[in-house]
mmCIF file of C-alpha atoms and ligand atoms in Angstrom:
data_model
loop_
_atom_site.group_PDB
_atom_site.id
_atom_site.type_symbol
_atom_site.label_atom_id
_atom_site.label_comp_id
_atom_site.label_asym_id
_atom_site.label_seq_id
_atom_site.Cartn_x
_atom_site.Cartn_y
_atom_site.Cartn_z
ATOM 1 C CA UNK J 10 15.116 14.696 -27.163
ATOM 2 C CA UNK J 11 15.245 14.838 -23.388
ATOM 3 C CA UNK J 12 11.730 13.360 -23.166
ATOM 4 C CA UNK J 13 12.963 10.251 -24.948
ATOM 5 C CA UNK J 14 15.713 9.920 -22.350
ATOM 6 C CA UNK J 15 13.371 9.803 -19.374
ATOM 7 C CA UNK J 16 12.866 6.429 -17.764
ATOM 8 C CA UNK J 17 9.618 4.594 -18.406
ATOM 9 C CA UNK J 18 9.083 4.374 -14.649
ATOM 10 C CA UNK J 19 9.204 8.152 -14.252
ATOM 11 C CA UNK J 20 6.978 8.702 -17.274
ATOM 12 C CA UNK J 21 4.126 6.584 -15.903
ATOM 13 C CA UNK J 22 4.036 8.423 -12.576
ATOM 14 C CA UNK J 23 1.513 11.250 -12.448
ATOM 15 C CA UNK J 24 2.361 14.496 -10.630
ATOM 16 C CA UNK J 25 0.824 14.686 -7.159
ATOM 17 C CA UNK J 26 -2.884 15.610 -7.342
ATOM 18 C CA UNK J 27 -2.416 17.758 -4.245
ATOM 19 C CA UNK J 28 0.366 19.867 -5.685
ATOM 20 C CA UNK J 29 -1.335 20.290 -9.060
ATOM 21 C CA UNK J 30 -4.314 21.837 -7.334
ATOM 22 C CA UNK J 31 -2.304 24.158 -5.121
ATOM 23 C CA UNK J 32 -0.283 25.458 -8.005
ATOM 24 C CA UNK J 33 -3.567 26.782 -9.419
ATOM 25 C CA UNK J 34 -4.666 28.206 -6.031
ATOM 26 C CA UNK J 35 -1.279 29.938 -5.636
ATOM 27 C CA UNK J 36 -1.961 32.061 -8.720
ATOM 28 C CA UNK J 37 -5.194 33.485 -7.202
ATOM 29 C CA UNK J 38 -5.563 36.192 -4.578
ATOM 30 C CA UNK J 39 -7.502 35.884 -1.318
ATOM 31 C CA UNK J 40 -7.819 32.106 -1.361
ATOM 32 C CA UNK J 41 -8.681 30.356 1.930
ATOM 33 C CA UNK J 42 -6.887 27.061 1.841
ATOM 34 C CA UNK J 43 -7.873 24.008 3.840
ATOM 35 C CA UNK J 44 -5.760 21.936 1.563
ATOM 36 C CA UNK J 45 -2.313 21.234 2.868
ATOM 37 C CA UNK J 46 -1.536 18.637 5.519
ATOM 38 C CA UNK J 47 0.859 20.796 7.433
ATOM 39 C CA UNK J 48 0.443 21.964 11.058
ATOM 40 C CA UNK J 49 -0.197 25.709 11.353
ATOM 41 C CA UNK J 50 1.627 25.858 14.705
ATOM 42 C CA UNK J 51 5.261 26.963 14.699
ATOM 43 C CA UNK J 52 7.740 24.334 15.881
ATOM 44 C CA UNK J 53 7.698 24.608 19.712
ATOM 45 C CA UNK J 54 10.237 27.140 20.977
ATOM 46 C CA UNK J 55 12.474 24.771 22.947
ATOM 47 C CA UNK J 56 12.869 22.562 19.872
ATOM 48 C CA UNK J 57 13.774 25.522 17.653
ATOM 49 C CA UNK J 58 16.272 26.680 20.263
ATOM 50 C CA UNK J 59 17.840 23.226 20.463
ATOM 51 C CA UNK J 60 18.366 23.347 16.682
ATOM 52 C CA UNK J 61 19.994 26.787 16.908
ATOM 53 C CA UNK J 62 22.154 25.760 19.881
ATOM 54 C CA UNK J 63 23.375 22.715 18.019
ATOM 55 C CA UNK J 64 24.676 24.877 15.162
ATOM 56 C CA UNK J 65 26.565 27.070 17.634
ATOM 57 C CA UNK J 66 27.786 24.445 20.101
ATOM 58 C CA UNK J 67 27.872 21.087 18.401
ATOM 59 C CA UNK J 68 29.096 21.856 14.913
ATOM 60 C CA UNK J 69 27.676 21.346 11.463
ATOM 61 C CA UNK J 70 29.331 18.186 10.203
ATOM 62 C CA UNK J 71 27.810 14.882 8.999
ATOM 63 C CA UNK J 72 26.596 12.425 11.611
ATOM 64 C CA UNK J 73 26.779 8.626 11.403
ATOM 65 C CA UNK J 74 24.818 7.398 8.377
ATOM 66 C CA UNK J 75 22.160 5.869 10.603
ATOM 67 C CA UNK J 76 21.825 9.055 12.679
ATOM 68 C CA UNK J 77 23.171 10.265 16.027
ATOM 69 C CA UNK J 78 23.324 7.537 18.649
ATOM 70 C CA UNK J 79 21.765 10.003 21.142
ATOM 71 C CA UNK J 80 18.777 10.404 18.819
ATOM 72 C CA UNK J 81 18.388 6.678 18.162
ATOM 73 C CA UNK J 82 18.400 6.101 21.928
ATOM 74 C CA UNK J 83 15.755 8.809 22.393
ATOM 75 C CA UNK J 84 13.601 7.276 19.611
ATOM 76 C CA UNK J 85 13.918 3.847 21.203
ATOM 77 C CA UNK J 86 12.832 5.174 24.623
ATOM 78 C CA UNK J 87 9.984 7.184 23.132
ATOM 79 C CA UNK J 88 8.553 4.254 21.155
ATOM 80 C CA UNK J 89 8.735 1.984 24.163
ATOM 81 C CA UNK J 90 7.031 4.498 26.419
ATOM 82 C CA UNK J 91 4.356 5.719 24.006
ATOM 83 C CA UNK J 92 3.599 2.635 21.900
ATOM 84 C CA UNK J 93 5.067 -0.297 23.865
ATOM 85 C CA UNK J 94 7.393 -1.509 21.143
ATOM 86 C CA UNK J 95 11.134 -2.035 21.637
ATOM 87 C CA UNK J 96 13.902 -1.396 19.117
ATOM 88 C CA UNK J 97 17.644 -1.638 19.676
ATOM 89 C CA UNK J 98 19.282 1.728 18.903
ATOM 90 C CA UNK J 99 22.421 -0.137 17.777
ATOM 91 C CA UNK J 100 20.987 -1.837 14.694
ATOM 92 C CA UNK J 101 17.206 -1.495 14.440
ATOM 93 C CA UNK J 102 16.729 2.248 13.915
ATOM 94 C CA UNK J 103 17.577 4.375 10.886
ATOM 95 C CA UNK J 104 17.122 8.155 10.977
ATOM 96 C CA UNK J 105 15.873 9.445 7.608
ATOM 97 C CA UNK J 106 15.015 12.632 5.752
ATOM 98 C CA UNK J 107 11.349 12.554 6.732
ATOM 99 C CA UNK J 108 9.045 9.566 6.784
ATOM 100 C CA UNK J 109 8.994 10.014 3.001
ATOM 101 C CA UNK J 110 12.573 8.830 2.616
ATOM 102 C CA UNK J 111 11.895 5.876 4.899
ATOM 103 C CA UNK J 112 8.981 4.693 2.702
ATOM 104 C CA UNK J 113 11.126 4.973 -0.433
ATOM 105 C CA UNK J 114 14.093 3.145 1.125
ATOM 106 C CA UNK J 115 11.909 0.354 2.462
ATOM 107 C CA UNK J 116 10.363 -0.316 -0.927
ATOM 108 C CA UNK J 117 13.681 -0.119 -2.760
ATOM 109 C CA UNK J 118 15.224 -2.482 -0.212
ATOM 110 C CA UNK J 119 12.652 -5.268 -0.699
ATOM 111 C CA UNK J 120 10.996 -4.969 -4.117
ATOM 112 C CA UNK J 121 12.252 -7.040 -7.057
ATOM 113 C CA UNK J 122 11.012 -6.291 -10.593
ATOM 114 C CA UNK J 123 7.328 -7.171 -10.876
ATOM 115 C CA UNK J 124 6.736 -7.677 -7.136
ATOM 116 C CA UNK J 125 3.331 -6.486 -6.001
ATOM 117 C CA UNK J 126 2.865 -3.920 -3.241
ATOM 118 C CA UNK J 127 -0.569 -3.650 -1.665
ATOM 119 C CA UNK J 128 -1.626 -0.055 -1.136
ATOM 120 C CA UNK J 129 -4.848 0.441 0.857
ATOM 121 C CA UNK J 130 -6.710 3.429 -0.599
ATOM 122 C CA UNK J 131 -7.642 6.213 -0.343
ATOM 123 C CA UNK J 132 -4.178 6.963 0.963
ATOM 124 C CA UNK J 133 -1.242 9.310 1.083
ATOM 125 C CA UNK J 134 0.037 10.023 -2.392
ATOM 126 C CA UNK J 135 3.628 8.754 -2.254
ATOM 127 C CA UNK J 136 3.223 5.004 -1.762
ATOM 128 C CA UNK J 137 2.156 3.893 -5.239
ATOM 129 C CA UNK J 138 4.772 6.052 -7.053
ATOM 130 C CA UNK J 139 7.481 4.827 -4.659
ATOM 131 C CA UNK J 140 6.475 1.212 -5.345
ATOM 132 C CA UNK J 141 6.650 1.830 -9.099
ATOM 133 C CA UNK J 142 10.030 3.596 -8.872
ATOM 134 C CA UNK J 143 11.309 0.599 -6.904
ATOM 135 C CA UNK J 144 10.379 -1.599 -9.889
ATOM 136 C CA UNK J 145 7.202 -2.995 -8.363
ATOM 137 C CA UNK J 146 3.532 -2.937 -9.171
ATOM 138 C CA UNK J 147 1.206 -1.005 -6.859
ATOM 139 C CA UNK J 148 -2.011 -2.919 -6.203
ATOM 140 C CA UNK J 149 -4.792 -0.698 -4.814
ATOM 141 C CA UNK J 150 -6.749 -2.147 -1.915
ATOM 142 C CA UNK J 151 -10.035 -0.224 -1.673
ATOM 143 C CA UNK J 152 -11.533 0.849 1.647
ATOM 144 C CA UNK J 153 -15.063 2.133 2.003
ATOM 145 C CA UNK J 154 -17.055 4.739 3.891
ATOM 146 C CA UNK J 155 -19.461 1.987 5.068
ATOM 147 C CA UNK J 156 -16.516 0.370 6.940
ATOM 148 C CA UNK J 157 -15.362 3.736 8.357
ATOM 149 C CA UNK J 158 -12.527 3.469 5.818
ATOM 150 C CA UNK J 159 -10.964 0.627 7.810
ATOM 151 C CA UNK J 160 -9.070 -2.046 5.970
ATOM 152 C CA UNK J 161 -10.796 -5.413 6.060
ATOM 153 C CA UNK J 162 -9.220 -8.854 6.136
ATOM 154 C CA UNK J 163 -11.410 -10.204 3.315
ATOM 155 C CA UNK J 164 -10.353 -7.550 0.818
ATOM 156 C CA UNK J 165 -6.675 -8.064 1.629
ATOM 157 C CA UNK J 166 -6.991 -11.837 1.379
ATOM 158 C CA UNK J 167 -8.607 -11.548 -2.042
ATOM 159 C CA UNK J 168 -5.722 -9.478 -3.413
ATOM 160 C CA UNK J 169 -2.742 -11.474 -2.130
ATOM 161 C CA UNK J 170 -0.886 -13.372 -4.869
ATOM 162 C CA UNK J 171 2.452 -15.251 -4.887
ATOM 163 C CA UNK J 172 4.001 -11.964 -6.077
ATOM 164 C CA UNK J 173 2.817 -9.883 -3.104
ATOM 165 C CA UNK J 174 5.896 -8.560 -1.338
ATOM 166 C CA UNK J 175 4.672 -5.812 0.966
ATOM 167 C CA UNK J 176 1.734 -3.762 2.149
ATOM 168 C CA UNK J 177 2.087 -0.060 2.887
ATOM 169 C CA UNK J 178 -0.173 0.726 5.725
ATOM 170 C CA UNK J 179 -1.108 4.233 6.967
ATOM 171 C CA UNK J 180 -3.231 4.552 10.112
ATOM 172 C CA UNK J 181 -4.283 7.037 11.368
ATOM 173 C CA UNK J 182 -4.980 7.663 7.729
ATOM 174 C CA UNK J 183 -4.325 10.524 5.407
ATOM 175 C CA UNK J 184 -6.783 11.499 3.804
ATOM 176 C CA UNK J 185 -9.750 9.910 5.618
ATOM 177 C CA UNK J 186 -8.795 10.285 9.304
ATOM 178 C CA UNK J 187 -9.652 6.593 9.773
ATOM 179 C CA UNK J 188 -7.897 4.592 12.468
ATOM 180 C CA UNK J 189 -7.412 0.869 12.904
ATOM 181 C CA UNK J 190 -8.071 -0.161 16.485
ATOM 182 C CA UNK J 191 -6.467 -3.219 18.014
ATOM 183 C CA UNK J 192 -9.283 -5.624 17.041
ATOM 184 C CA UNK J 193 -9.197 -4.348 13.425
ATOM 185 C CA UNK J 194 -5.444 -4.847 13.251
ATOM 186 C CA UNK J 195 -5.724 -8.336 14.766
ATOM 187 C CA UNK J 196 -7.988 -9.418 11.908
ATOM 188 C CA UNK J 197 -5.490 -8.127 9.338
ATOM 189 C CA UNK J 198 -2.554 -9.679 11.208
ATOM 190 C CA UNK J 199 -4.313 -13.065 11.097
ATOM 191 C CA UNK J 200 -4.199 -12.908 7.291
ATOM 192 C CA UNK J 201 -0.687 -11.472 6.974
ATOM 193 C CA UNK J 202 0.850 -13.917 9.446
ATOM 194 C CA UNK J 203 0.200 -16.739 6.983
ATOM 195 C CA UNK J 204 2.257 -15.048 4.247
ATOM 196 C CA UNK J 205 5.762 -13.664 3.734
ATOM 197 C CA UNK J 206 4.592 -10.095 3.331
ATOM 198 C CA UNK J 207 6.371 -7.105 4.841
ATOM 199 C CA UNK J 208 4.147 -4.558 6.557
ATOM 200 C CA UNK J 209 5.448 -1.045 6.014
ATOM 201 C CA UNK J 210 3.496 0.772 8.722
ATOM 202 C CA UNK J 211 3.593 4.530 8.259
ATOM 203 C CA UNK J 212 2.519 5.686 11.724
ATOM 204 C CA UNK J 213 3.383 9.354 11.297
ATOM 205 C CA UNK J 214 -0.014 10.390 12.732
ATOM 206 C CA UNK J 215 0.208 8.063 15.761
ATOM 207 C CA UNK J 216 0.175 10.963 18.232
ATOM 208 C CA UNK J 217 -2.784 12.651 16.559
ATOM 209 C CA UNK J 218 -5.689 10.513 17.771
ATOM 210 C CA UNK J 219 -8.894 11.633 19.452
ATOM 211 C CA UNK J 220 -10.384 9.616 22.257
ATOM 212 C CA UNK J 221 -8.613 6.367 21.398
ATOM 213 C CA UNK J 222 -5.144 4.876 21.822
ATOM 214 C CA UNK J 223 -2.920 4.224 18.851
ATOM 215 C CA UNK J 224 -1.919 0.578 18.449
ATOM 216 C CA UNK J 225 1.177 -0.181 16.443
ATOM 217 C CA UNK J 226 1.059 -3.148 14.061
ATOM 218 C CA UNK J 227 4.479 -4.193 15.382
ATOM 219 C CA UNK J 228 3.004 -4.960 18.829
ATOM 220 C CA UNK J 229 0.680 -7.705 17.601
ATOM 221 C CA UNK J 230 1.668 -11.349 18.060
ATOM 222 C CA UNK J 231 3.895 -12.571 15.220
ATOM 223 C CA UNK J 232 4.020 -9.160 13.511
ATOM 224 C CA UNK J 233 7.158 -7.604 15.036
ATOM 225 C CA UNK J 234 9.419 -9.691 12.765
ATOM 226 C CA UNK J 235 7.588 -8.644 9.614
ATOM 227 C CA UNK J 236 6.808 -4.987 10.305
ATOM 228 C CA UNK J 237 8.811 -1.898 9.507
ATOM 229 C CA UNK J 238 7.555 0.944 11.664
ATOM 230 C CA UNK J 239 7.915 4.400 10.139
ATOM 231 C CA UNK J 240 7.378 7.629 12.007
ATOM 232 C CA UNK J 241 8.636 11.198 11.917
ATOM 233 C CA UNK J 242 8.624 14.632 13.454
ATOM 234 C CA UNK J 243 6.692 16.603 10.810
ATOM 235 C CA UNK J 244 3.161 16.188 12.106
ATOM 236 C CA UNK J 245 3.189 15.574 15.873
ATOM 237 C CA UNK J 246 5.955 18.077 16.629
ATOM 238 C CA UNK J 247 5.102 20.480 13.823
ATOM 239 C CA UNK J 248 8.532 20.092 12.228
ATOM 240 C CA UNK J 249 7.763 19.669 8.507
ATOM 241 C CA UNK J 250 10.661 21.782 7.278
ATOM 242 C CA UNK J 251 13.239 20.070 9.474
ATOM 243 C CA UNK J 252 12.882 16.969 7.279
ATOM 244 C CA UNK J 253 13.327 14.270 9.850
ATOM 245 C CA UNK J 254 11.846 10.814 10.235
ATOM 246 C CA UNK J 255 12.880 7.277 11.117
ATOM 247 C CA UNK J 256 12.333 3.632 10.357
ATOM 248 C CA UNK J 257 12.549 0.803 12.893
ATOM 249 C CA UNK J 258 12.440 -2.917 12.223
ATOM 250 C CA UNK J 259 14.316 -6.172 11.810
ATOM 251 C CA UNK J 260 18.096 -5.463 11.746
ATOM 252 C CA UNK J 261 18.763 -7.024 8.286
ATOM 253 C CA UNK J 262 16.081 -4.824 6.717
ATOM 254 C CA UNK J 263 17.325 -1.680 8.465
ATOM 255 C CA UNK J 264 20.831 -2.576 7.308
ATOM 256 C CA UNK J 265 19.663 -2.967 3.694
ATOM 257 C CA UNK J 266 17.906 0.403 3.860
ATOM 258 C CA UNK J 267 21.053 1.929 5.348
ATOM 259 C CA UNK J 268 23.017 0.827 2.262
ATOM 260 C CA UNK J 269 20.774 2.887 -0.018
ATOM 261 C CA UNK J 270 20.574 5.800 2.430
ATOM 262 C CA UNK J 271 24.369 6.045 2.798
ATOM 263 C CA UNK J 272 24.856 6.402 -0.953
ATOM 264 C CA UNK J 273 22.037 8.826 -1.720
ATOM 265 C CA UNK J 274 21.657 10.859 1.478
ATOM 266 C CA UNK J 275 24.675 10.192 3.763
ATOM 267 C CA UNK J 276 22.790 11.321 6.856
ATOM 268 C CA UNK J 277 19.739 13.331 7.884
ATOM 269 C CA UNK J 278 20.385 17.030 8.664
ATOM 270 C CA UNK J 279 22.557 17.269 11.784
ATOM 271 C CA UNK J 280 20.832 20.257 13.416
ATOM 272 C CA UNK J 281 17.434 18.667 12.873
ATOM 273 C CA UNK J 282 18.645 15.567 14.672
ATOM 274 C CA UNK J 283 19.663 17.580 17.748
ATOM 275 C CA UNK J 284 16.347 19.432 17.682
ATOM 276 C CA UNK J 285 14.526 16.092 17.473
ATOM 277 C CA UNK J 286 16.205 14.878 20.665
ATOM 278 C CA UNK J 287 14.747 17.884 22.458
ATOM 279 C CA UNK J 288 11.347 17.137 20.872
ATOM 280 C CA UNK J 289 11.324 13.574 22.169
ATOM 281 C CA UNK J 290 12.696 14.392 25.603
ATOM 282 C CA UNK J 291 10.687 17.528 26.410
ATOM 283 C CA UNK J 292 8.177 18.163 23.637
ATOM 284 C CA UNK J 293 5.222 16.022 24.730
ATOM 285 C CA UNK J 294 3.298 18.753 26.617
ATOM 286 C CA UNK J 295 3.377 20.833 23.416
ATOM 287 C CA UNK J 296 2.143 17.854 21.389
ATOM 288 C CA UNK J 297 -0.749 17.415 23.826
ATOM 289 C CA UNK J 298 -1.619 21.102 23.542
ATOM 290 C CA UNK J 299 -1.683 20.942 19.733
ATOM 291 C CA UNK J 300 -3.730 17.721 19.730
ATOM 292 C CA UNK J 301 -6.339 19.316 22.027
ATOM 293 C CA UNK J 302 -6.572 22.234 19.593
ATOM 294 C CA UNK J 303 -6.937 19.918 16.546
ATOM 295 C CA UNK J 304 -9.673 18.073 18.395
ATOM 296 C CA UNK J 305 -11.718 21.278 18.799
ATOM 297 C CA UNK J 306 -11.291 22.069 15.111
ATOM 298 C CA UNK J 307 -12.197 18.509 14.191
ATOM 299 C CA UNK J 308 -15.508 18.792 15.986
ATOM 300 C CA UNK J 309 -16.261 22.179 14.406
ATOM 301 C CA UNK J 310 -15.543 20.970 10.895
ATOM 302 C CA UNK J 311 -17.430 17.679 11.088
ATOM 303 C CA UNK J 312 -20.418 19.467 12.573
ATOM 304 C CA UNK J 313 -20.176 22.109 9.821
ATOM 305 C CA UNK J 314 -20.242 19.568 6.973
ATOM 306 C CA UNK J 315 -23.047 17.571 8.525
ATOM 307 C CA UNK J 316 -25.103 20.744 8.910
ATOM 308 C CA UNK J 317 -24.691 21.314 5.177
ATOM 309 C CA UNK J 318 -26.339 17.934 4.646
ATOM 310 C CA UNK J 319 -23.170 16.112 3.576
ATOM 311 C CA UNK J 320 -22.342 12.665 4.848
ATOM 312 C CA UNK J 321 -19.155 13.127 6.871
ATOM 313 C CA UNK J 322 -17.467 10.182 8.495
ATOM 314 C CA UNK J 323 -16.061 11.101 11.926
ATOM 315 C CA UNK J 324 -12.262 11.166 11.659
ATOM 316 C CA UNK J 325 -10.576 9.645 14.721
ATOM 317 C CA UNK J 326 -6.991 10.514 13.831
ATOM 318 C CA UNK J 327 -4.652 12.781 11.810
ATOM 319 C CA UNK J 328 -6.030 16.236 10.876
ATOM 320 C CA UNK J 329 -8.263 15.642 7.881
ATOM 321 C CA UNK J 330 -11.940 15.111 7.313
ATOM 322 C CA UNK J 331 -13.353 13.450 4.233
ATOM 323 C CA UNK J 332 -16.939 14.481 3.482
ATOM 324 C CA UNK J 333 -18.846 12.851 0.636
ATOM 325 C CA UNK J 334 -19.910 15.111 -2.233
ATOM 326 C CA UNK J 335 -21.014 12.407 -4.691
ATOM 327 C CA UNK J 336 -24.724 13.324 -4.302
ATOM 328 C CA UNK J 337 -24.038 16.760 -5.775
ATOM 329 C CA UNK J 338 -23.702 15.360 -9.274
ATOM 330 C CA UNK J 339 -20.071 16.152 -10.016
ATOM 331 C CA UNK J 340 -16.680 14.521 -9.658
ATOM 332 C CA UNK J 341 -14.444 15.491 -6.764
ATOM 333 C CA UNK J 342 -12.108 17.239 -9.201
ATOM 334 C CA UNK J 343 -14.962 19.290 -10.658
ATOM 335 C CA UNK J 344 -16.236 20.116 -7.171
ATOM 336 C CA UNK J 345 -12.839 21.424 -6.053
ATOM 337 C CA UNK J 346 -12.274 23.438 -9.225
ATOM 338 C CA UNK J 347 -15.736 25.004 -9.105
ATOM 339 C CA UNK J 348 -15.457 25.738 -5.370
ATOM 340 C CA UNK J 349 -12.119 27.429 -5.924
ATOM 341 C CA UNK J 350 -13.506 29.488 -8.787
ATOM 342 C CA UNK J 351 -16.782 30.453 -7.066
ATOM 343 C CA UNK J 352 -15.684 30.966 -3.460
ATOM 344 C CA UNK J 353 -11.877 30.910 -3.494
ATOM 345 C CA UNK J 354 -11.697 28.007 -1.071
ATOM 346 C CA UNK J 355 -9.085 25.335 -1.759
ATOM 347 C CA UNK J 356 -9.637 21.718 -0.725
ATOM 348 C CA UNK J 357 -8.316 18.540 -2.342
ATOM 349 C CA UNK J 358 -10.288 16.133 -4.572
ATOM 350 C CA UNK J 359 -10.583 12.680 -3.004
ATOM 351 C CA UNK J 360 -9.515 11.175 -6.327
ATOM 352 C CA UNK J 361 -5.974 12.503 -5.676
ATOM 353 C CA UNK J 362 -5.688 9.700 -3.100
ATOM 354 C CA UNK J 363 -6.709 6.811 -5.355
ATOM 355 C CA UNK J 364 -9.832 5.731 -7.226
ATOM 356 C CA UNK J 365 -11.690 4.837 -4.043
ATOM 357 C CA UNK J 366 -11.378 8.482 -2.957
ATOM 358 C CA UNK J 367 -13.612 9.592 -5.834
ATOM 359 C CA UNK J 368 -16.842 11.185 -4.596
ATOM 360 C CA UNK J 369 -15.134 12.734 -1.545
ATOM 361 C CA UNK J 370 -13.045 15.800 -0.748
ATOM 362 C CA UNK J 371 -10.163 16.027 1.700
ATOM 363 C CA UNK J 372 -10.361 18.999 4.017
ATOM 364 C CA UNK J 373 -7.467 19.648 6.365
ATOM 365 C CA UNK J 374 -8.187 21.137 9.770
ATOM 366 C CA UNK J 375 -4.562 22.004 10.438
ATOM 367 C CA UNK J 376 -5.702 25.597 10.023
ATOM 368 C CA UNK J 377 -6.954 28.250 12.465
ATOM 369 C CA UNK J 378 -10.523 27.959 13.695
ATOM 370 C CA UNK J 379 -11.141 31.348 12.096
ATOM 371 C CA UNK J 380 -10.102 30.104 8.624
ATOM 372 C CA UNK J 381 -12.140 26.947 9.154
ATOM 373 C CA UNK J 382 -15.281 28.903 10.079
ATOM 374 C CA UNK J 383 -14.876 31.303 7.159
ATOM 375 C CA UNK J 384 -14.315 28.431 4.728
ATOM 376 C CA UNK J 385 -17.360 26.537 6.037
ATOM 377 C CA UNK J 386 -19.624 29.539 5.326
ATOM 378 C CA UNK J 387 -18.274 29.753 1.779
ATOM 379 C CA UNK J 388 -18.519 26.011 1.100
ATOM 380 C CA UNK J 389 -22.110 26.032 2.380
ATOM 381 C CA UNK J 390 -22.969 28.945 0.073
ATOM 382 C CA UNK J 391 -21.395 27.109 -2.871
ATOM 383 C CA UNK J 392 -23.354 23.926 -2.140
ATOM 384 C CA UNK J 393 -26.644 25.828 -1.808
ATOM 385 C CA UNK J 394 -25.930 27.542 -5.135
ATOM 386 C CA UNK J 395 -25.615 24.274 -7.044
ATOM 387 C CA UNK J 396 -28.499 22.380 -5.430
HETATM 388 N N1 LIG U 439 3.253 9.895 5.530
HETATM 389 C C1 LIG U 439 2.015 10.407 5.524
HETATM 390 C C2 LIG U 439 0.874 9.509 5.762
HETATM 391 C C3 LIG U 439 1.812 11.779 5.295
HETATM 392 O O1 LIG U 439 0.561 12.268 5.289
HETATM 393 C C4 LIG U 439 2.932 12.616 5.053
HETATM 394 C C5 LIG U 439 2.753 14.049 4.755
HETATM 395 O O2 LIG U 439 1.688 14.540 4.505
HETATM 396 C C6 LIG U 439 4.194 12.027 5.086
HETATM 397 C C7 LIG U 439 4.325 10.675 5.316
HETATM 398 C C8 LIG U 439 5.436 12.853 4.852
HETATM 399 O O3 LIG U 439 6.118 12.947 6.044
HETATM 400 P P1 LIG U 439 7.558 13.619 6.159
HETATM 401 O O4 LIG U 439 7.373 15.088 6.236
HETATM 402 O O5 LIG U 439 8.080 13.043 7.454
HETATM 403 O O6 LIG U 439 8.354 13.171 4.990
#
């Protein structure tokens, strides 16, 4: 009976391919996981202490729906300093429960029934389901290994229709580690500028780049007015459980998102907001330390996969690598299941991130170098055994 009551929109959404896999791994003993996209570092001490102090000294009540003014000011300063983009803390910034909430609010604020949302793939798992729940249609935009998984102007142009309302953009990318440098973004901006399409730019990995500078879509000529910049504290500051993110953009859009947020959330967790102020004001040396550590792991893991004879695109951002396993004669799902069974190593099938991820596996290097080295030995043994 209850099944009949569920909404059609919920029924068509598949459970996350990442979670499904880890539920299986969780039932086994001694599994080495390189599967989850979650920093293995604890939240830096001064940030944890700021959260604790806030509970003792500042109280535990709601904040303003849009978030503490002190935090919005700190976000504004941080974005200007780090990424050269200015937002007014008074009406252009909304503090959310993670970047995840910001993506959902943005889509619900702009999508009318049947509107199309372009989703470059392979990509983070929440965008297409969020577009569908908002009443829209998710249109996959494939990216390819031959282009270093960068989005190209021609593919976008070919998929734009009068119904296209938004594009959800994630660079540095989960799961490929691809980045879009300024020239790449310029080419995309040239196409988008001609259309009324909102760019929802999820830049949660902006701090995690290796040897390049992150460019925000909002800084390109003509794009500020049509870009919603989303970021958060989970990845750069290792604050996944604090559930804090933010969205910045044109005031009418932020105001529309605030309407939804105030009814379903009220405000992001108060103590997390105080901790986040400390993160932005004093946390950057810790971020730099963690990024240097990820960079070492990145080099180890890419080298490891290439030594096994797999084609492995060099990730320039985030903390994932995306080696190709298609030459081994099995799907990415089969590969991951058989690897888990044979060697108790958990990685994620590329197909969990969209059809264009098929033939690849996502391997997170947000794990200790020791786990990475142990897993590489086991993956190599597995590959040799099936050749
Ligand atoms: N966006 C991307 C691209 C991600 O990879 C993730 C988590 O893996 C999120 C958003 C979720 O971020 P948050 O913890 O801020 O909700």
